[in-house]
Amino acid sequence: MPLSEFEIIQHYFERQGLTRPEVLTGIGDDAAVLRPPADRELVIAIDTLVAGVHFPENTPAEDIGWKVLAVNLSDLAAMGAEPAWFTLALTMPTASQHWLEAFSRGLFELAQQHRIALVGGDTTHGALTISVQIAGYLPPGKAILRKGASAGDLVYLTGTIGDAAVALSLLLGELKAEVPQKAELLRRLNRPQPRVAEGQAIRELAHCAIDISDGLWADIEHMLAASGVGARIELSRLPLSAGVERLLTSRPSLWRTILGGGDDYELCFCISPENRNSLEQLAQQQGFRFTCIGSITAEPGLTCVDTGGQPLSMAVSGYQHFKKDEE
Ligand code: ADP
Ligand code: MG
């Protein structure tokens, strides 16, 4: 028996998830009624995943549920915000109970981890497309923006870079290689861990931050453009996982995928050199992985130097939905 729209909402979305005191009316009315704390700024982001564009059609539903929330949490993390609640617009070709069960399991697993509440949404019939809008809080004036880097600042990255793009290449058969860490790489693609704790922890130290969703190269450039500065990044310093490291030894061209590929959801941020010790202490206390990958220059432009100190000459660009030459 196919489920009605009402049954889908009630069974898979309304009954699950947690409540929070600021949610006065959640799912079930025409709109949600919320009372954010009076002493906080509200931070809002929205991101959409389209089947075949943002994930391969055969991606497990549980992973899609996780990922659509993770990509939004990552945007709040980059602002230094504390996530609080979200809405979900779900468009799907069929109302498969099996699919909905798995999708909602992945979604609520991550929602529980971050103690955020689903407060409303929309359910429609069409090609598989999922949007999450997320909201969170910040103490007044404390948002970490893309602008704010100045010459001499150190550039840092959380986690490791390139895993998701390499995993996607393996999955699509573009990269043919056996690597013992394949499962770990695929997990990085399908189950990204948004750096929410890191984002809040660096709020007092970071001059600027961005989350790496469209590729390190492209996203650093966004941060540099917003700040009106340049950067010199050292390839040898980039934090790589064991799997990527291993593949790279026999395939130097993989740098292109690592720098240009998206879906990492790590944070890139800048601090002044005086704060280096404080940041490293923070990392040690909290168990965060922060790696210094280079520094900010007064002259604009991104330079990436290889192990011999030579600037990298290959053209790399991040993911863009509407490329100029396709218009
Ligand atoms: P309306 O037609 O008035 O917009 P809907 O039937 O779309 O109402 O939604 C009914 C209730 O269910 C609303 O509270 C809405 O926020 C919620 N809702 C609908 N779809 C979802 C979903 N996918 N996830 C969470 N809540 C949803
Ligand atoms: Mg509606």
Short mmCIF file of C-alpha atoms and ligand atoms in Angstrom, two decimals:
data_model
loop_
_atom_site.label_atom_id
_atom_site.label_comp_id
_atom_site.label_asym_id
_atom_site.label_seq_id
_atom_site.Cartn_x
_atom_site.Cartn_y
_atom_site.Cartn_z
CA MET A 1 0.00 0.00 0.00
CA PRO A 2 1.52 3.30 -1.02
CA LEU A 3 1.67 5.85 1.75
CA SER A 4 -0.19 9.16 1.63
CA GLU A 5 1.71 12.41 2.07
CA PHE A 6 0.20 12.78 5.54
CA GLU A 7 1.28 9.28 6.56
CA ILE A 8 4.82 9.86 5.30
CA ILE A 9 5.16 13.06 7.34
CA GLN A 10 3.66 11.54 10.46
CA HIS A 11 5.45 8.23 10.37
CA TYR A 12 8.92 9.17 9.21
CA PHE A 13 9.36 12.76 10.29
CA GLU A 14 6.94 13.90 13.00
CA ARG A 15 7.33 10.92 15.29
CA GLN A 16 11.09 10.93 15.22
CA GLY A 17 13.61 13.46 16.34
CA LEU A 18 13.94 15.49 19.46
CA THR A 19 12.25 18.58 20.81
CA ARG A 20 13.87 21.73 22.05
CA PRO A 21 12.44 24.36 24.39
CA GLU A 22 12.46 27.10 21.74
CA VAL A 23 10.20 25.06 19.45
CA LEU A 24 6.73 26.22 20.52
CA THR A 25 4.95 24.55 17.58
CA GLY A 26 6.76 22.05 15.37
CA ILE A 27 5.57 19.73 12.60
CA GLY A 28 1.80 19.52 12.08
CA ASP A 29 0.58 23.09 11.73
CA ASP A 30 0.83 25.45 8.77
CA ALA A 31 4.15 26.76 10.04
CA ALA A 32 6.51 26.24 12.93
CA VAL A 33 6.59 28.75 15.78
CA LEU A 34 9.99 29.26 17.39
CA ARG A 35 11.38 31.43 20.12
CA PRO A 36 15.13 31.81 19.64
CA PRO A 37 17.07 33.00 22.72
CA ALA A 38 16.82 36.79 23.02
CA ASP A 39 20.56 37.20 23.48
CA ARG A 40 21.61 35.36 20.33
CA GLU A 41 21.92 36.16 16.64
CA LEU A 42 20.11 33.79 14.29
CA VAL A 43 22.24 32.12 11.61
CA ILE A 44 20.47 30.49 8.63
CA ALA A 45 21.68 28.36 5.72
CA ILE A 46 20.06 26.17 3.07
CA ASP A 47 21.57 23.52 0.83
CA THR A 48 20.01 21.18 -1.70
CA LEU A 49 21.10 17.76 -2.89
CA VAL A 50 19.90 16.65 -6.33
CA ALA A 51 20.17 12.97 -7.30
CA GLY A 52 22.70 12.49 -10.10
CA VAL A 53 24.23 15.92 -9.45
CA HIS A 54 25.27 15.90 -5.80
CA PHE A 55 25.33 12.15 -5.31
CA PRO A 56 25.24 9.10 -7.62
CA GLU A 57 21.69 7.75 -8.14
CA ASN A 58 22.53 4.49 -6.38
CA THR A 59 23.72 6.13 -3.13
CA PRO A 60 22.20 4.35 -0.10
CA ALA A 61 19.17 6.29 1.24
CA GLU A 62 20.63 6.30 4.75
CA ASP A 63 23.72 8.10 3.47
CA ILE A 64 21.60 10.65 1.57
CA GLY A 65 19.68 11.44 4.78
CA TRP A 66 22.91 11.91 6.69
CA LYS A 67 24.60 13.94 4.00
CA VAL A 68 21.82 16.45 3.36
CA LEU A 69 22.00 17.46 7.01
CA ALA A 70 25.80 17.25 7.19
CA VAL A 71 26.31 19.74 4.35
CA ASN A 72 24.07 22.24 6.13
CA LEU A 73 25.69 21.69 9.51
CA SER A 74 29.00 22.35 7.79
CA ASP A 75 27.83 25.81 6.70
CA LEU A 76 26.88 26.70 10.27
CA ALA A 77 30.19 25.26 11.49
CA ALA A 78 32.05 27.62 9.15
CA MET A 79 30.28 30.56 10.81
CA GLY A 80 31.15 29.30 14.28
CA ALA A 81 27.46 28.85 15.08
CA GLU A 82 25.66 26.39 17.34
CA PRO A 83 23.04 24.53 15.25
CA ALA A 84 19.54 24.32 16.72
CA TRP A 85 16.80 23.32 14.29
CA PHE A 86 16.06 22.59 10.63
CA THR A 87 13.34 22.14 8.03
CA LEU A 88 13.28 19.53 5.26
CA ALA A 89 11.88 19.80 1.72
CA LEU A 90 11.75 16.32 0.26
CA THR A 91 10.84 15.69 -3.38
CA MET A 92 10.88 12.04 -4.43
CA PRO A 93 9.71 9.95 -7.38
CA THR A 94 8.02 7.21 -5.28
CA ALA A 95 7.02 6.89 -1.62
CA SER A 96 8.99 3.72 -0.89
CA GLN A 97 8.72 2.74 2.77
CA HIS A 98 12.07 1.00 2.58
CA TRP A 99 13.73 4.15 1.21
CA LEU A 100 12.00 6.49 3.68
CA GLU A 101 12.92 4.27 6.59
CA ALA A 102 16.60 4.30 5.65
CA PHE A 103 16.63 7.99 4.68
CA SER A 104 15.08 9.11 7.97
CA ARG A 105 17.40 6.82 9.95
CA GLY A 106 20.50 8.49 8.47
CA LEU A 107 18.99 11.95 8.88
CA PHE A 108 18.01 11.53 12.54
CA GLU A 109 21.22 9.76 13.47
CA LEU A 110 23.15 12.94 12.68
CA ALA A 111 20.40 15.21 14.05
CA GLN A 112 20.62 13.39 17.40
CA GLN A 113 24.39 13.72 17.49
CA HIS A 114 24.05 17.49 17.23
CA ARG A 115 20.85 17.72 19.30
CA ILE A 116 18.93 19.58 16.61
CA ALA A 117 15.19 19.43 16.01
CA LEU A 118 13.26 18.98 12.75
CA VAL A 119 10.51 21.60 12.97
CA GLY A 120 8.79 21.41 9.57
CA GLY A 121 9.12 20.81 5.88
CA ASP A 122 7.42 19.95 2.64
CA THR A 123 6.85 16.63 0.89
CA THR A 124 6.32 16.54 -2.86
CA HIS A 125 6.41 14.18 -5.83
CA GLY A 126 9.13 14.58 -8.49
CA ALA A 127 12.77 13.82 -9.28
CA LEU A 128 14.73 13.06 -6.09
CA THR A 129 15.74 16.42 -4.64
CA ILE A 130 16.25 17.19 -0.97
CA SER A 131 16.70 20.59 0.66
CA VAL A 132 17.46 21.25 4.28
CA GLN A 133 17.28 24.69 5.77
CA ILE A 134 19.14 24.96 9.04
CA ALA A 135 19.23 27.57 11.78
CA GLY A 136 21.58 28.11 14.67
CA TYR A 137 22.74 30.70 17.15
CA LEU A 138 25.73 32.91 17.76
CA PRO A 139 26.63 35.37 20.50
CA PRO A 140 26.15 38.88 19.02
CA GLY A 141 28.92 39.97 16.68
CA LYS A 142 30.79 36.66 16.89
CA ALA A 143 30.19 35.20 13.42
CA ILE A 144 33.33 34.03 11.62
CA LEU A 145 33.03 35.45 8.11
CA ARG A 146 34.86 34.71 4.86
CA LYS A 147 36.43 38.12 5.04
CA GLY A 148 38.95 39.05 7.72
CA ALA A 149 42.25 37.47 6.66
CA SER A 150 45.27 39.76 6.67
CA ALA A 151 48.84 39.42 5.38
CA GLY A 152 50.97 37.21 7.60
CA ASP A 153 48.03 35.16 8.92
CA LEU A 154 48.45 31.41 9.02
CA VAL A 155 46.04 29.27 6.99
CA TYR A 156 44.71 26.14 8.69
CA LEU A 157 42.61 23.15 7.68
CA THR A 158 40.64 20.71 9.81
CA GLY A 159 40.78 16.97 9.07
CA THR A 160 42.13 15.68 5.77
CA ILE A 161 41.49 16.84 2.24
CA GLY A 162 40.61 15.05 -1.01
CA ASP A 163 39.15 11.85 0.42
CA ALA A 164 35.63 12.40 -0.90
CA ALA A 165 36.74 13.37 -4.41
CA VAL A 166 39.07 10.38 -4.60
CA ALA A 167 36.28 8.11 -3.34
CA LEU A 168 33.92 9.44 -6.01
CA SER A 169 36.53 8.80 -8.72
CA LEU A 170 36.90 5.23 -7.47
CA LEU A 171 33.13 4.79 -7.32
CA LEU A 172 32.61 6.10 -10.86
CA GLY A 173 35.49 4.00 -12.19
CA GLU A 174 37.43 7.08 -13.33
CA LEU A 175 40.19 6.02 -11.01
CA LYS A 176 40.98 2.34 -11.23
CA ALA A 177 43.01 1.26 -8.25
CA GLU A 178 42.92 -1.13 -5.35
CA VAL A 179 43.41 0.54 -2.03
CA PRO A 180 42.95 -1.09 1.38
CA GLN A 181 41.35 2.12 2.72
CA LYS A 182 38.52 2.14 0.14
CA ALA A 183 35.75 1.73 2.74
CA GLU A 184 37.12 4.65 4.77
CA LEU A 185 37.30 6.83 1.68
CA LEU A 186 33.70 6.00 0.74
CA ARG A 187 32.61 6.83 4.24
CA ARG A 188 34.20 10.24 3.89
CA LEU A 189 32.14 10.77 0.72
CA ASN A 190 28.81 9.53 2.05
CA ARG A 191 29.07 10.30 5.76
CA PRO A 192 30.93 13.58 6.09
CA GLN A 193 31.49 14.72 9.69
CA PRO A 194 30.64 18.42 9.84
CA ARG A 195 33.20 20.27 11.98
CA VAL A 196 30.64 21.90 14.25
CA ALA A 197 32.65 21.63 17.49
CA GLU A 198 35.78 22.91 15.76
CA GLY A 199 33.89 25.88 14.29
CA GLN A 200 32.64 26.99 17.69
CA ALA A 201 35.99 26.36 19.34
CA ILE A 202 37.96 28.60 16.93
CA ARG A 203 35.46 31.47 17.14
CA GLU A 204 37.69 33.63 19.34
CA LEU A 205 40.87 32.91 17.37
CA ALA A 206 39.88 32.74 13.70
CA HIS A 207 39.90 35.89 11.58
CA CYS A 208 37.86 34.18 8.86
CA ALA A 209 36.64 30.73 7.84
CA ILE A 210 34.98 28.84 4.99
CA ASP A 211 33.85 25.25 4.66
CA ILE A 212 35.43 23.28 1.83
CA SER A 213 32.45 22.00 -0.12
CA ASP A 214 33.40 22.78 -3.72
CA GLY A 215 37.10 21.92 -3.52
CA LEU A 216 39.99 23.37 -1.52
CA TRP A 217 41.33 25.47 -4.37
CA ALA A 218 38.02 27.12 -5.24
CA ASP A 219 36.89 27.68 -1.67
CA ILE A 220 40.18 29.17 -0.48
CA GLU A 221 39.91 31.57 -3.41
CA HIS A 222 36.47 32.64 -2.18
CA MET A 223 37.91 33.41 1.23
CA LEU A 224 40.85 35.30 -0.27
CA ALA A 225 38.61 37.32 -2.58
CA ALA A 226 36.32 38.26 0.32
CA SER A 227 39.35 39.31 2.38
CA GLY A 228 41.16 41.12 -0.49
CA VAL A 229 44.40 39.16 0.04
CA GLY A 230 46.33 36.24 -1.45
CA ALA A 231 47.85 33.05 -0.04
CA ARG A 232 50.81 30.77 -0.47
CA ILE A 233 49.89 27.16 0.21
CA GLU A 234 52.44 24.37 0.45
CA LEU A 235 51.38 21.11 -1.14
CA SER A 236 53.69 19.13 1.15
CA ARG A 237 51.77 20.38 4.18
CA LEU A 238 48.28 19.38 3.07
CA PRO A 239 46.77 16.86 5.49
CA LEU A 240 46.08 13.64 3.58
CA SER A 241 44.56 10.37 4.73
CA ALA A 242 46.56 7.16 4.45
CA GLY A 243 44.41 6.01 1.50
CA VAL A 244 44.93 9.18 -0.53
CA GLU A 245 48.61 9.27 0.36
CA ARG A 246 49.02 5.74 -0.91
CA LEU A 247 47.23 6.38 -4.21
CA LEU A 248 49.17 9.59 -4.74
CA THR A 249 52.59 7.92 -4.64
CA SER A 250 51.97 6.19 -7.99
CA ARG A 251 49.65 8.87 -9.44
CA PRO A 252 50.98 12.41 -9.08
CA SER A 253 48.13 13.73 -11.26
CA LEU A 254 45.79 12.92 -8.37
CA TRP A 255 46.69 16.34 -6.95
CA ARG A 256 44.20 17.75 -9.39
CA THR A 257 41.40 15.70 -7.83
CA ILE A 258 42.54 16.50 -4.29
CA LEU A 259 42.68 20.26 -4.86
CA GLY A 260 39.74 20.57 -7.23
CA GLY A 261 37.29 17.93 -6.02
CA GLY A 262 34.49 18.81 -3.66
CA ASP A 263 32.61 17.25 -0.77
CA ASP A 264 35.31 17.46 1.90
CA TYR A 265 33.33 19.58 4.40
CA GLU A 266 36.46 20.51 6.27
CA LEU A 267 36.98 24.05 7.55
CA CYS A 268 39.68 26.35 6.24
CA PHE A 269 40.47 29.30 8.53
CA CYS A 270 43.08 31.93 9.29
CA ILE A 271 44.65 33.03 12.57
CA SER A 272 47.41 35.47 13.40
CA PRO A 273 50.78 33.82 14.03
CA GLU A 274 50.75 34.94 17.70
CA ASN A 275 47.81 32.63 18.27
CA ARG A 276 49.52 29.55 16.93
CA ASN A 277 50.26 28.11 20.37
CA SER A 278 46.75 28.77 21.68
CA LEU A 279 45.30 27.02 18.64
CA GLU A 280 47.57 24.04 18.96
CA GLN A 281 46.76 23.78 22.65
CA LEU A 282 43.07 23.86 21.81
CA ALA A 283 43.57 21.09 19.28
CA GLN A 284 45.37 18.96 21.82
CA GLN A 285 42.82 19.50 24.59
CA GLN A 286 39.81 18.82 22.38
CA GLY A 287 41.31 16.19 20.11
CA PHE A 288 40.90 18.32 16.99
CA ARG A 289 43.08 17.92 13.93
CA PHE A 290 44.26 21.32 12.72
CA THR A 291 47.03 21.59 10.12
CA CYS A 292 48.82 24.76 9.04
CA ILE A 293 49.01 24.66 5.23
CA GLY A 294 50.45 28.07 4.41
CA SER A 295 50.09 31.77 4.98
CA ILE A 296 48.29 34.88 3.73
CA THR A 297 50.06 37.31 1.41
CA ALA A 298 49.29 40.97 0.78
CA GLU A 299 49.32 40.50 -3.00
CA PRO A 300 46.14 38.83 -4.25
CA GLY A 301 46.09 35.38 -5.84
CA LEU A 302 46.53 31.82 -4.67
CA THR A 303 49.93 30.21 -5.13
CA CYS A 304 50.39 26.55 -4.42
CA VAL A 305 53.99 25.41 -4.25
CA ASP A 306 55.17 21.83 -4.61
CA THR A 307 57.78 20.11 -2.44
CA GLY A 308 60.60 21.76 -4.41
CA GLY A 309 59.12 25.23 -3.82
CA GLN A 310 57.94 25.49 -7.45
CA PRO A 311 54.50 27.02 -8.09
CA LEU A 312 51.97 24.48 -9.34
CA SER A 313 51.03 25.22 -12.92
CA MET A 314 47.94 23.09 -13.46
CA ALA A 315 44.60 24.83 -13.74
CA VAL A 316 42.20 23.67 -11.08
CA SER A 317 38.64 24.79 -10.59
CA GLY A 318 36.00 23.84 -8.10
CA TYR A 319 32.54 22.56 -8.83
CA GLN A 320 30.18 25.05 -10.43
CA HIS A 321 26.59 24.40 -11.40
CA PHE A 322 26.38 27.10 -14.05
CA LYS A 323 29.71 27.37 -15.80
CA LYS A 324 30.20 30.45 -17.98
CA ASP A 325 31.05 28.44 -21.13
CA GLU A 326 27.80 26.48 -20.84
CA GLU A 327 25.55 29.53 -20.80
P1 ADP B 1 0.70 22.93 3.96
O1 ADP B 1 -0.02 22.28 2.82
O2 ADP B 1 -0.16 23.76 4.85
O3 ADP B 1 1.96 23.59 3.56
P2 ADP B 1 1.91 20.42 4.49
O4 ADP B 1 0.92 19.34 4.26
O5 ADP B 1 2.91 20.71 3.46
O6 ADP B 1 1.11 21.71 4.92
O7 ADP B 1 2.69 20.11 5.83
C1 ADP B 1 2.00 19.75 7.01
C2 ADP B 1 2.96 19.81 8.16
O8 ADP B 1 3.96 18.84 8.00
C3 ADP B 1 3.68 21.13 8.28
O9 ADP B 1 3.88 21.38 9.67
C4 ADP B 1 5.00 20.88 7.61
O10 ADP B 1 6.00 21.71 8.13
C5 ADP B 1 5.24 19.44 7.96
N1 ADP B 1 6.03 18.71 6.93
C6 ADP B 1 5.70 18.43 5.66
N2 ADP B 1 6.66 17.72 5.03
C7 ADP B 1 7.62 17.54 5.95
C8 ADP B 1 8.89 16.89 5.94
N3 ADP B 1 9.37 16.27 4.85
N4 ADP B 1 9.62 16.91 7.07
C9 ADP B 1 9.17 17.55 8.17
N5 ADP B 1 8.00 18.16 8.26
C10 ADP B 1 7.23 18.17 7.17
MG MG B 2 3.46 22.69 2.57
#
